[in-house]
Amino acid sequence: MPISLITGATAGIGSAFARRLAADGFSLVITARDADRLEKCARDLRLRYGVGVEVLPADLATEHGLESVERRLRKDVDLLVNNAGFGLHGTFPESPIEDELRMLRVHCEAVLRLTHAALPGMLARGRGGVVNVSSVAGFFPTGTYSATKAYVTSFSESVAQGLGDSPVRVMALCPGFVRTEFHQRATLDVSGIPGFMWLSADRVVDEAMRDLAHGLRVSIPSKRYKALTALGRSIPAKLVRRVGQAVGVRR
């Protein structure tokens, strides 16, 4: 039975990945900061899908947390989903530097280190994959959150390019607005975002798994966001900033 490790697995896109992969017959290793919430998620997944679920509490903003997940990845994981992440209330440099550094570590250092820990075993076995959850925000310079997600996308594309014709796949998943608790946790005002811009987490994951199977290096769920990011890649920087502001959130 294949094994998937999912970071940030207790809510939103991470939880949707856990449900989808359990339904597909994966055993799971789920990780997040809240041990009690992890245990509850594990019980629900075991009961509903009859799969093995290993719980690994870890704060990826800490060295101890990163090292514990790295050690697990060096064993027998077939699919890594780097999903853990968060937003900040306030713009740079208004937000505390400690919060900015924490976001940088979770979004960038953790993605790099966990991918680095997982790939050697996958390459040795000749199978496996890594999904790094990025964001459409990475195509629009609207703050340090978008800057970290631009890194995740570029990093994933670069690693995938380096793997060449290997059967092991690395993909950046770049969703737009998804109905999760992400914005509420960051106290971001999304009241001005029109309904048609929102996606469900389950839809995002379904499209991601399809795109991974097809060997895509960047997955952008829905036609509307594919069009929006194509626009962001082709128009002048000044217009990109205006589009970013138009689809942004109030803090």
XYZ file of N, CA and C in Angstrom:
753
model
N 0.848 -1.200 0.000
C 0.000 0.000 0.000
C 0.879 1.243 0.000
N 0.656 2.184 -0.928
C 1.482 3.394 -0.964
C 1.234 4.271 0.255
N 2.222 5.092 0.580
C 2.156 5.953 1.761
C 2.299 7.405 1.334
N 1.441 8.259 1.878
C 1.528 9.695 1.623
C 1.711 10.437 2.933
N 2.626 11.391 2.953
C 2.796 12.290 4.090
C 2.258 13.652 3.703
N 1.374 14.197 4.530
C 0.710 15.468 4.250
C 0.976 16.424 5.399
N 1.537 17.588 5.109
C 1.718 18.597 6.149
C 0.495 19.515 6.151
N 0.207 20.064 7.321
C -0.996 20.897 7.434
C -2.240 20.124 7.079
N -2.354 18.902 7.634
C -3.370 17.949 7.161
C -4.703 18.044 7.871
N -4.854 18.936 8.839
C -6.067 18.927 9.652
C -7.172 19.829 9.134
N -6.908 20.623 8.106
C -7.938 21.552 7.624
C -7.696 21.885 6.160
N -8.739 22.416 5.524
C -8.614 22.979 4.186
C -8.093 22.017 3.142
N -7.138 22.473 2.346
C -6.596 21.672 1.246
C -5.889 20.431 1.779
N -5.186 20.564 2.903
C -4.510 19.405 3.475
C -5.487 18.322 3.879
N -6.589 18.699 4.493
C -7.621 17.736 4.874
C -8.247 17.097 3.647
N -8.465 17.884 2.595
C -9.033 17.342 1.353
C -8.075 16.340 0.713
N -6.774 16.624 0.749
C -5.799 15.656 0.246
C -5.860 14.363 1.059
N -5.970 14.484 2.386
C -6.036 13.291 3.222
C -7.234 12.428 2.855
N -8.394 13.044 2.674
C -9.596 12.282 2.307
C -9.448 11.633 0.939
N -8.948 12.385 -0.026
C -8.830 11.852 -1.387
C -7.821 10.700 -1.431
N -6.675 10.871 -0.787
C -5.655 9.831 -0.852
C -6.066 8.598 -0.058
N -6.757 8.802 1.059
C -7.277 7.650 1.801
C -8.279 6.878 0.944
N -9.140 7.594 0.239
C -10.111 6.944 -0.646
C -9.417 6.194 -1.783
N -8.243 6.694 -2.185
C -7.476 6.040 -3.251
C -6.641 4.870 -2.745
N -6.676 4.606 -1.428
C -5.975 3.453 -0.886
C -4.607 3.732 -0.307
N -4.263 4.992 -0.119
C -2.983 5.334 0.504
C -3.065 5.153 2.018
N -1.996 4.668 2.618
C -1.796 4.868 4.045
C -1.285 6.286 4.230
N -1.602 6.888 5.383
C -1.295 8.298 5.562
C -0.371 8.539 6.749
N 0.489 9.532 6.590
C 1.200 10.151 7.702
C 0.749 11.603 7.696
N 0.030 12.009 8.727
C -0.489 13.378 8.754
C 0.239 14.167 9.829
N 0.590 15.397 9.478
C 1.342 16.233 10.393
C 0.746 17.630 10.460
N 0.773 18.208 11.648
C 0.323 19.574 11.910
C 0.777 19.914 13.327
N 0.539 21.151 13.749
C 0.993 21.566 15.082
C 0.089 21.055 16.201
N -1.209 20.957 15.947
C -2.190 20.633 16.980
C -2.344 19.115 17.114
N -1.735 18.541 18.159
C -1.743 17.089 18.327
C -3.152 16.548 18.534
N -3.977 17.238 19.309
C -5.339 16.767 19.568
C -6.161 16.742 18.286
N -6.015 17.781 17.488
C -6.762 17.838 16.235
C -6.270 16.767 15.259
N -4.971 16.506 15.281
C -4.422 15.433 14.448
C -5.030 14.087 14.821
N -5.094 13.818 16.106
C -5.639 12.535 16.558
C -7.096 12.376 16.133
N -7.870 13.438 16.235
C -9.267 13.378 15.812
C -9.373 13.113 14.310
N -8.558 13.809 13.528
C -8.561 13.591 12.071
C -8.175 12.155 11.743
N -7.179 11.636 12.449
C -6.734 10.266 12.206
C -7.849 9.267 12.505
N -8.543 9.459 13.617
C -9.654 8.550 13.961
C -10.729 8.582 12.889
N -11.078 9.781 12.434
C -12.120 9.908 11.417
C -11.711 9.227 10.115
N -10.451 9.400 9.726
C -9.973 8.803 8.469
C -9.923 7.283 8.561
N -9.464 6.765 9.678
C -9.418 5.303 9.847
C -10.822 4.708 9.795
N -11.752 5.376 10.479
C -13.117 4.868 10.545
C -13.796 4.909 9.184
N -13.600 6.001 8.463
C -14.310 6.188 7.201
C -13.708 5.377 6.064
N -12.351 5.292 6.018
C -11.699 4.694 4.849
C -10.985 3.374 5.144
N -10.815 3.014 6.414
C -10.165 1.758 6.747
C -8.701 1.696 6.376
N -8.019 2.825 6.434
C -6.593 2.874 6.081
C -5.767 3.163 7.325
N -4.476 2.862 7.241
C -3.571 3.197 8.317
C -3.274 4.691 8.317
N -3.321 5.304 9.481
C -3.031 6.732 9.607
C -2.058 6.930 10.766
N -0.863 7.409 10.443
C 0.162 7.710 11.443
C 0.119 9.199 11.749
N 0.184 9.541 13.008
C 0.117 10.932 13.447
C 1.512 11.423 13.816
N 1.873 12.588 13.285
C 3.197 13.161 13.540
C 3.056 14.654 13.855
N 2.834 15.007 15.122
C 2.745 16.430 15.469
C 4.086 17.122 15.218
N 4.054 18.274 14.567
C 5.297 18.989 14.262
C 4.988 20.425 13.892
N 5.781 21.334 14.429
C 5.726 22.746 14.048
C 6.863 22.996 13.077
N 6.539 23.201 11.811
C 7.563 23.345 10.776
C 8.305 24.668 10.844
N 7.910 25.541 11.750
C 8.657 26.776 11.966
C 9.802 26.568 12.945
N 9.937 25.349 13.482
C 11.005 25.045 14.425
C 11.950 24.001 13.842
N 13.190 24.031 14.309
C 14.168 23.046 13.843
C 13.764 21.637 14.253
N 13.272 21.498 15.463
C 12.849 20.174 15.926
C 11.726 19.615 15.055
N 10.754 20.464 14.746
C 9.647 20.015 13.911
C 10.101 19.601 12.522
N 10.950 20.408 11.918
C 11.453 20.085 10.585
C 12.238 18.777 10.590
N 13.089 18.606 11.577
C 13.914 17.398 11.622
C 13.067 16.145 11.821
N 12.010 16.233 12.602
C 11.169 15.059 12.833
C 10.461 14.627 11.554
N 10.011 15.581 10.761
C 9.344 15.227 9.508
C 10.371 14.751 8.479
N 11.547 15.373 8.450
C 12.605 14.901 7.551
C 12.944 13.439 7.828
N 13.081 13.074 9.091
C 13.414 11.684 9.430
C 12.351 10.720 8.907
N 11.074 11.089 9.042
C 10.002 10.202 8.575
C 10.014 10.076 7.060
N 10.331 11.164 6.381
C 10.338 11.139 4.921
C 11.457 10.271 4.353
N 12.502 10.080 5.097
C 13.634 9.281 4.611
C 13.347 7.781 4.678
N 12.177 7.415 5.184
C 11.825 5.993 5.267
C 11.147 5.535 3.972
N 9.825 5.555 3.924
C 9.138 4.878 2.817
C 7.932 5.662 2.322
N 8.057 6.950 2.149
C 6.933 7.770 1.680
C 6.925 7.832 0.153
N 5.744 7.593 -0.425
C 5.609 7.593 -1.885
C 5.096 8.927 -2.429
N 4.337 9.659 -1.639
C 3.810 10.945 -2.085
C 3.883 11.938 -0.930
N 4.606 13.023 -1.142
C 4.698 14.106 -0.159
C 3.818 15.253 -0.613
N 2.960 15.737 0.270
C 2.160 16.933 0.000
C 2.589 18.009 0.984
N 3.355 18.970 0.496
C 3.788 20.107 1.311
C 2.687 21.163 1.288
N 1.801 21.086 2.274
C 0.639 21.963 2.280
C 0.656 23.011 3.392
N 1.413 22.793 4.452
C 1.384 23.690 5.602
C 1.677 25.132 5.195
N 0.901 26.064 5.738
C 1.125 27.472 5.428
C 0.119 28.349 6.137
N 0.355 29.647 6.077
C -0.528 30.601 6.735
C -0.314 31.976 6.119
N -1.245 32.884 6.401
C -1.128 34.261 5.960
C -0.880 35.186 7.136
N -0.516 36.412 6.842
C -0.250 37.404 7.881
C -1.228 38.556 7.785
N -1.581 39.077 8.941
C -2.410 40.284 8.987
C -1.483 41.499 9.003
N -1.624 42.345 8.008
C -0.745 43.511 7.917
C 0.228 43.352 6.762
N 0.676 44.465 6.239
C 1.586 44.458 5.108
C 3.009 44.736 5.572
N 3.946 44.367 4.740
C 5.355 44.606 5.036
C 5.658 46.100 4.897
N 6.337 46.728 5.876
C 6.958 46.146 7.070
C 6.121 46.286 8.335
N 4.789 46.385 8.200
C 3.950 46.521 9.389
C 3.939 45.254 10.240
N 3.958 44.097 9.606
C 3.899 42.844 10.364
C 5.230 42.613 11.084
N 5.203 42.024 12.269
C 6.430 41.784 13.041
C 7.413 40.914 12.263
N 8.680 41.237 12.377
C 9.692 40.493 11.635
C 9.707 39.019 12.057
N 9.359 38.735 13.317
C 9.310 37.340 13.771
C 8.266 36.552 12.986
N 7.124 37.189 12.702
C 6.083 36.521 11.919
C 6.524 36.321 10.472
N 7.207 37.321 9.917
C 7.700 37.207 8.542
C 8.710 36.060 8.422
N 9.597 35.949 9.386
C 10.601 34.895 9.342
C 9.964 33.519 9.518
N 8.943 33.459 10.365
C 8.229 32.190 10.549
C 7.553 31.758 9.254
N 6.925 32.704 8.561
C 6.290 32.383 7.290
C 7.323 31.937 6.263
N 8.460 32.623 6.240
C 9.527 32.255 5.305
C 10.000 30.832 5.570
N 10.094 30.475 6.845
C 10.579 29.133 7.168
C 9.559 28.064 6.785
N 8.284 28.301 7.094
C 7.259 27.307 6.795
C 7.022 27.185 5.291
N 6.943 28.307 4.593
C 6.613 28.281 3.171
C 7.798 27.907 2.292
N 9.002 28.320 2.674
C 10.162 28.143 1.793
C 11.152 27.107 2.309
N 11.699 27.331 3.511
C 12.696 26.384 4.019
C 12.102 24.997 4.203
N 10.906 24.913 4.773
C 10.303 23.595 4.988
C 10.046 22.885 3.667
N 9.542 23.595 2.676
C 9.281 22.984 1.371
C 10.581 22.462 0.762
N 11.634 23.261 0.840
C 12.928 22.834 0.289
C 13.460 21.613 1.038
N 13.477 21.686 2.359
C 14.084 20.607 3.139
C 13.287 19.315 3.077
N 11.974 19.409 3.114
C 11.170 18.188 3.074
C 11.218 17.544 1.694
N 11.226 18.363 0.658
C 11.392 17.819 -0.696
C 12.751 17.135 -0.829
N 13.768 17.773 -0.282
C 15.128 17.215 -0.334
C 15.207 15.895 0.427
N 14.481 15.791 1.540
C 14.491 14.555 2.318
C 13.739 13.427 1.628
N 12.680 13.770 0.897
C 11.823 12.744 0.298
C 12.372 12.184 -1.017
N 13.000 13.021 -1.814
C 13.337 12.619 -3.180
C 14.341 11.470 -3.294
N 15.417 11.415 -2.502
C 16.366 10.313 -2.704
C 15.727 8.933 -2.620
N 14.870 8.706 -1.638
C 14.202 7.407 -1.527
C 13.286 7.139 -2.701
N 12.562 8.157 -3.137
C 11.671 7.991 -4.281
C 12.466 7.637 -5.541
N 13.566 8.330 -5.738
C 14.388 8.072 -6.923
C 14.996 6.674 -6.873
N 15.413 6.233 -5.680
C 15.977 4.893 -5.543
C 14.939 3.816 -5.845
N 13.680 4.073 -5.449
C 12.607 3.102 -5.698
C 12.014 3.232 -7.101
N 12.314 4.344 -7.778
C 11.811 4.549 -9.134
C 10.344 4.916 -9.200
N 9.837 5.530 -8.134
C 8.435 5.950 -8.136
C 8.241 7.005 -7.044
N 7.156 7.774 -7.188
C 6.814 8.740 -6.145
C 6.554 10.117 -6.711
N 6.173 11.003 -5.814
C 5.867 12.363 -6.249
C 5.832 13.328 -5.083
N 5.961 14.615 -5.410
C 5.888 15.694 -4.439
C 4.936 16.751 -4.984
N 3.965 17.129 -4.177
C 3.072 18.233 -4.505
C 3.349 19.355 -3.519
N 3.833 20.474 -4.014
C 4.094 21.643 -3.184
C 2.955 22.640 -3.386
N 2.192 22.878 -2.328
C 1.037 23.762 -2.452
C 1.512 25.211 -2.453
N 1.363 25.845 -3.596
C 1.727 27.242 -3.785
C 0.440 28.058 -3.853
N 0.387 29.042 -4.742
C -0.809 29.877 -4.834
C -0.759 30.719 -6.097
N -1.938 31.031 -6.613
C -2.030 32.011 -7.695
C -1.415 33.344 -7.265
N -1.439 33.614 -5.964
C -0.853 34.856 -5.458
C 0.610 34.996 -5.849
N 1.292 33.881 -6.067
C 2.695 33.929 -6.450
C 2.954 34.571 -7.795
N 1.914 34.698 -8.600
C 2.070 35.333 -9.913
C 1.830 36.833 -9.856
N 1.419 37.326 -8.676
C 1.082 38.744 -8.538
C 1.796 39.313 -7.307
N 2.657 40.309 -7.458
C 3.428 40.849 -6.329
C 2.583 41.719 -5.416
N 1.931 41.078 -4.441
C 1.041 41.812 -3.545
C 1.482 41.751 -2.091
N 2.681 41.271 -1.811
C 3.153 41.193 -0.434
C 4.111 40.037 -0.244
N 4.573 39.863 0.980
C 5.548 38.807 1.220
C 4.939 37.408 1.129
N 3.630 37.278 1.377
C 2.988 35.978 1.161
C 3.130 35.567 -0.302
N 2.811 36.475 -1.198
C 2.925 36.148 -2.623
C 4.378 35.885 -3.010
N 5.321 36.574 -2.356
C 6.735 36.342 -2.642
C 7.151 34.929 -2.254
N 6.675 34.450 -1.096
C 7.025 33.084 -0.696
C 6.407 32.064 -1.644
N 5.203 32.339 -2.122
C 4.558 31.390 -3.026
C 5.191 31.423 -4.419
N 5.706 32.567 -4.816
C 6.461 32.621 -6.071
C 7.687 31.713 -5.971
N 8.321 31.710 -4.802
C 9.466 30.812 -4.598
C 9.042 29.358 -4.717
N 7.932 28.990 -4.071
C 7.487 27.598 -4.092
C 7.248 27.123 -5.524
N 6.611 27.965 -6.323
C 6.344 27.587 -7.719
C 7.636 27.448 -8.505
N 8.507 28.441 -8.399
C 9.769 28.406 -9.134
C 10.648 27.234 -8.676
N 10.700 27.004 -7.384
C 11.478 25.885 -6.845
C 10.964 24.557 -7.396
N 9.656 24.375 -7.382
C 9.080 23.112 -7.852
C 9.370 22.888 -9.332
N 9.201 23.928 -10.134
C 9.504 23.809 -11.559
C 10.976 23.479 -11.784
N 11.852 24.102 -11.008
C 13.287 23.877 -11.167
C 13.671 22.447 -10.808
N 13.107 21.934 -9.697
C 13.403 20.558 -9.299
C 12.861 19.579 -10.328
N 11.648 19.811 -10.802
C 11.062 18.930 -11.819
C 11.910 18.924 -13.089
N 12.398 20.095 -13.470
C 13.268 20.186 -14.649
C 14.528 19.360 -14.441
N 15.098 19.439 -13.236
C 16.323 18.700 -12.950
C 16.140 17.194 -12.941
N 14.927 16.734 -12.658
C 14.673 15.293 -12.634
C 14.572 14.694 -14.033
N 14.396 15.532 -15.027
C 14.365 15.060 -16.405
C 13.276 14.047 -16.663
N 13.667 12.876 -17.180
C 12.699 11.837 -17.545
C 12.412 10.859 -16.414
N 12.825 11.180 -15.205
C 12.566 10.295 -14.072
C 11.062 10.081 -13.881
N 10.651 8.892 -13.448
C 9.224 8.668 -13.153
C 8.765 9.404 -11.897
N 9.686 9.922 -11.101
C 9.336 10.705 -9.918
C 8.950 12.114 -10.360
N 7.830 12.591 -9.855
C 7.284 13.867 -10.311
C 7.230 14.887 -9.183
N 7.502 16.133 -9.539
C 7.391 17.252 -8.603
C 6.493 18.299 -9.244
N 5.510 18.771 -8.512
C 4.531 19.705 -9.071
C 4.166 20.779 -8.060
N 4.043 22.006 -8.535
C 3.491 23.095 -7.732
C 1.992 23.170 -7.982
N 1.230 23.221 -6.911
C -0.224 23.392 -6.999
C -0.549 24.835 -6.645
N -1.173 25.552 -7.588
C -1.409 26.990 -7.427
C -2.900 27.302 -7.465
N -3.587 27.111 -6.351
C -5.012 27.461 -6.325
C -5.219 28.945 -6.128
N -6.428 29.403 -6.417
C -6.819 30.766 -6.096
C -7.520 30.776 -4.752
N -8.635 31.486 -4.662
C -9.375 31.536 -3.405
C -10.100 30.207 -3.178
N -9.832 29.603 -2.025
C -10.410 28.308 -1.679
C -11.154 28.460 -0.362
N -12.318 27.855 -0.270
C -13.123 27.966 0.950
C -12.528 27.073 2.039
N -11.666 27.665 2.854
C -11.039 27.001 3.995
C -11.029 27.994 5.153
N -10.396 27.633 6.247
C -10.276 28.560 7.381
C -9.033 29.441 7.288
N -8.313 29.370 6.154
C -7.065 30.122 5.982
C -7.253 31.616 6.210
N -8.235 32.217 5.539
C -8.404 33.664 5.615
C -8.888 34.098 6.994
N -9.741 33.292 7.607
C -10.231 33.616 8.944
C -9.089 33.610 9.955
N -8.211 32.619 9.862
C -7.085 32.538 10.788
C -6.170 33.747 10.669
N -5.999 34.236 9.451
C -5.122 35.388 9.229
C -5.858 36.715 9.401
N -7.135 36.649 9.791
C -8.004 37.833 9.939
C -7.947 38.709 8.687
N -8.139 38.069 7.542
C -8.163 38.778 6.266
C -9.610 38.990 5.826
N -9.913 40.182 5.375
C -11.263 40.532 4.940
C -11.442 40.144 3.479
N -12.208 39.102 3.234
C -12.432 38.627 1.866
C -13.868 38.887 1.431
N -14.550 39.807 2.096
C -15.956 40.074 1.793
C -16.143 40.627 0.384
N -15.107 41.225 -0.169
C -15.231 41.797 -1.506
C -14.927 40.837 -2.638
N -14.573 39.592 -2.321
C -14.255 38.615 -3.358
C -15.553 38.019 -3.901
N -15.809 38.139 -5.202
C -17.066 37.618 -5.766
C -17.158 36.104 -5.645
N -18.369 35.594 -5.570
C -18.590 34.177 -5.368
C -17.959 33.282 -6.414
N -17.928 33.749 -7.677
C -17.411 32.884 -8.740
C -15.905 32.660 -8.636
N -15.208 33.448 -7.790
C -13.768 33.291 -7.639
C -13.402 32.198 -6.635
N -14.383 31.685 -5.912
C -14.089 30.702 -4.874
C -14.156 29.271 -5.404
N -13.234 28.438 -4.935
C -13.199 27.022 -5.280
C -13.346 26.194 -4.012
N -13.809 24.967 -4.153
C -13.844 24.053 -3.020
C -12.496 23.338 -2.916
N -12.104 22.989 -1.699
C -10.845 22.279 -1.496
C -10.847 20.933 -2.211
N -11.988 20.246 -2.218
C -12.059 18.942 -2.889
C -11.827 19.077 -4.386
N -12.374 20.128 -4.995
C -12.149 20.326 -6.423
C -10.676 20.600 -6.700
N -10.057 21.416 -5.868
C -8.642 21.729 -6.038
C -7.802 20.458 -6.005
N -8.093 19.591 -5.042
C -7.315 18.355 -4.912
C -7.575 17.414 -6.077
N -8.819 17.291 -6.505
C -9.122 16.421 -7.651
C -8.354 16.856 -8.892
N -8.325 18.160 -9.148
C -7.597 18.648 -10.321
C -6.097 18.479 -10.137
N -5.612 18.640 -8.914
C -4.183 18.458 -8.655
C -3.754 17.016 -8.926
N -4.532 16.057 -8.454
C -4.167 14.656 -8.666
C -4.223 14.278 -10.143
N -5.188 14.837 -10.860
C -5.248 14.591 -12.303
C -4.014 15.164 -12.988
N -3.647 16.399 -12.624
C -2.497 17.045 -13.262
C -1.189 16.342 -12.909
N -1.072 15.859 -11.675
C 0.127 15.115 -11.288
C 0.250 13.839 -12.116
N -0.861 13.151 -12.305
C -0.850 11.924 -13.111
C -0.460 12.212 -14.557
N -0.784 13.393 -15.047
C -0.442 13.776 -16.412
C 0.956 14.366 -16.532
N 1.668 14.486 -15.410
C 3.043 14.960 -15.467
C 3.213 16.463 -15.534
N 2.180 17.234 -15.178
C 2.324 18.687 -15.192
C 3.261 19.133 -14.066
N 3.970 20.207 -14.311
C 4.870 20.757 -13.293
C 4.191 21.858 -12.481
N 3.172 22.468 -13.052
C 2.395 23.490 -12.352
C 0.918 23.182 -12.595
N 0.160 23.066 -11.511
C -1.272 22.818 -11.615
C -2.015 24.059 -11.144
N -2.882 24.598 -12.005
C -3.692 25.772 -11.667
C -5.148 25.371 -11.842
N -5.826 25.038 -10.747
C -7.207 24.553 -10.861
C -8.161 25.625 -11.388
N -9.017 25.227 -12.285
C -10.108 25.996 -12.898
C -9.627 26.868 -14.058
N -10.498 26.997 -15.047
C -10.180 27.799 -16.230
C -10.016 29.277 -15.885
N -10.802 29.755 -14.919
C -10.731 31.189 -14.592
C -9.367 31.561 -14.045
N -8.783 30.677 -13.217
C -7.466 30.987 -12.659
C -6.348 30.708 -13.653
N -6.558 29.757 -14.550
C -5.577 29.569 -15.627
C -5.485 30.840 -16.470
N -6.638 31.414 -16.776
C -6.653 32.646 -17.569
C -6.011 33.799 -16.802
N -6.304 33.893 -15.510
C -5.769 34.984 -14.705
C -4.251 34.912 -14.599
N -3.710 33.717 -14.384
C -2.259 33.598 -14.269
C -1.571 33.772 -15.619
N -2.219 33.338 -16.690
C -1.657 33.593 -18.017
C -1.546 35.090 -18.261
N -2.557 35.817 -17.811
C -2.522 37.275 -17.912
C -1.363 37.837 -17.097
N -1.193 37.322 -15.873
C -0.124 37.809 -15.009
C 1.255 37.568 -15.575
N 1.413 36.506 -16.373
C 2.719 36.183 -16.942
C 3.015 36.955 -18.218
N 1.997 37.585 -18.795
C 2.194 38.181 -20.115
C 2.097 39.698 -20.154
N 1.510 40.320 -19.125
C 1.321 41.767 -19.187
C 2.424 42.481 -18.409
N 2.620 43.786 -18.647
C 3.667 44.541 -17.953
C 3.496 44.521 -16.439
N 4.609 44.703 -15.738
C 4.616 44.606 -14.276
C 3.638 45.579 -13.624
N 3.495 46.782 -14.181
C 2.597 47.768 -13.584
C 1.162 47.262 -13.611
N 0.769 46.627 -14.706
C -0.588 46.087 -14.794
C -0.766 44.866 -13.908
N 0.310 44.072 -13.766
C 0.251 42.923 -12.867
C -0.064 43.382 -11.450
N 0.580 44.469 -11.023
C 0.322 44.991 -9.678
C -1.125 45.437 -9.531
N -1.678 46.051 -10.580
C -3.062 46.503 -10.519
C -4.021 45.323 -10.439
N -3.752 44.264 -11.218
C -4.592 43.067 -11.162
C -4.497 42.447 -9.774
N -3.283 42.393 -9.232
C -3.097 41.840 -7.902
C -3.896 42.597 -6.865
N -3.914 43.923 -6.974
C -4.682 44.718 -6.048
C -6.181 44.506 -6.229
N -6.594 44.311 -7.467
C -8.025 44.147 -7.765
C -8.575 42.844 -7.189
N -7.734 41.803 -7.164
C -8.205 40.503 -6.661
C -7.670 40.227 -5.265
N -7.067 41.222 -4.646
C -6.476 41.042 -3.327
C -7.497 41.071 -2.222
N -6.992 41.005 -0.991
C -7.860 41.027 0.183
C -7.481 42.221 1.052
N -8.449 42.696 1.815
C -8.188 43.797 2.736
C -7.736 43.225 4.072
N -6.759 43.892 4.674
C -6.135 43.379 5.891
C -6.520 44.258 7.058
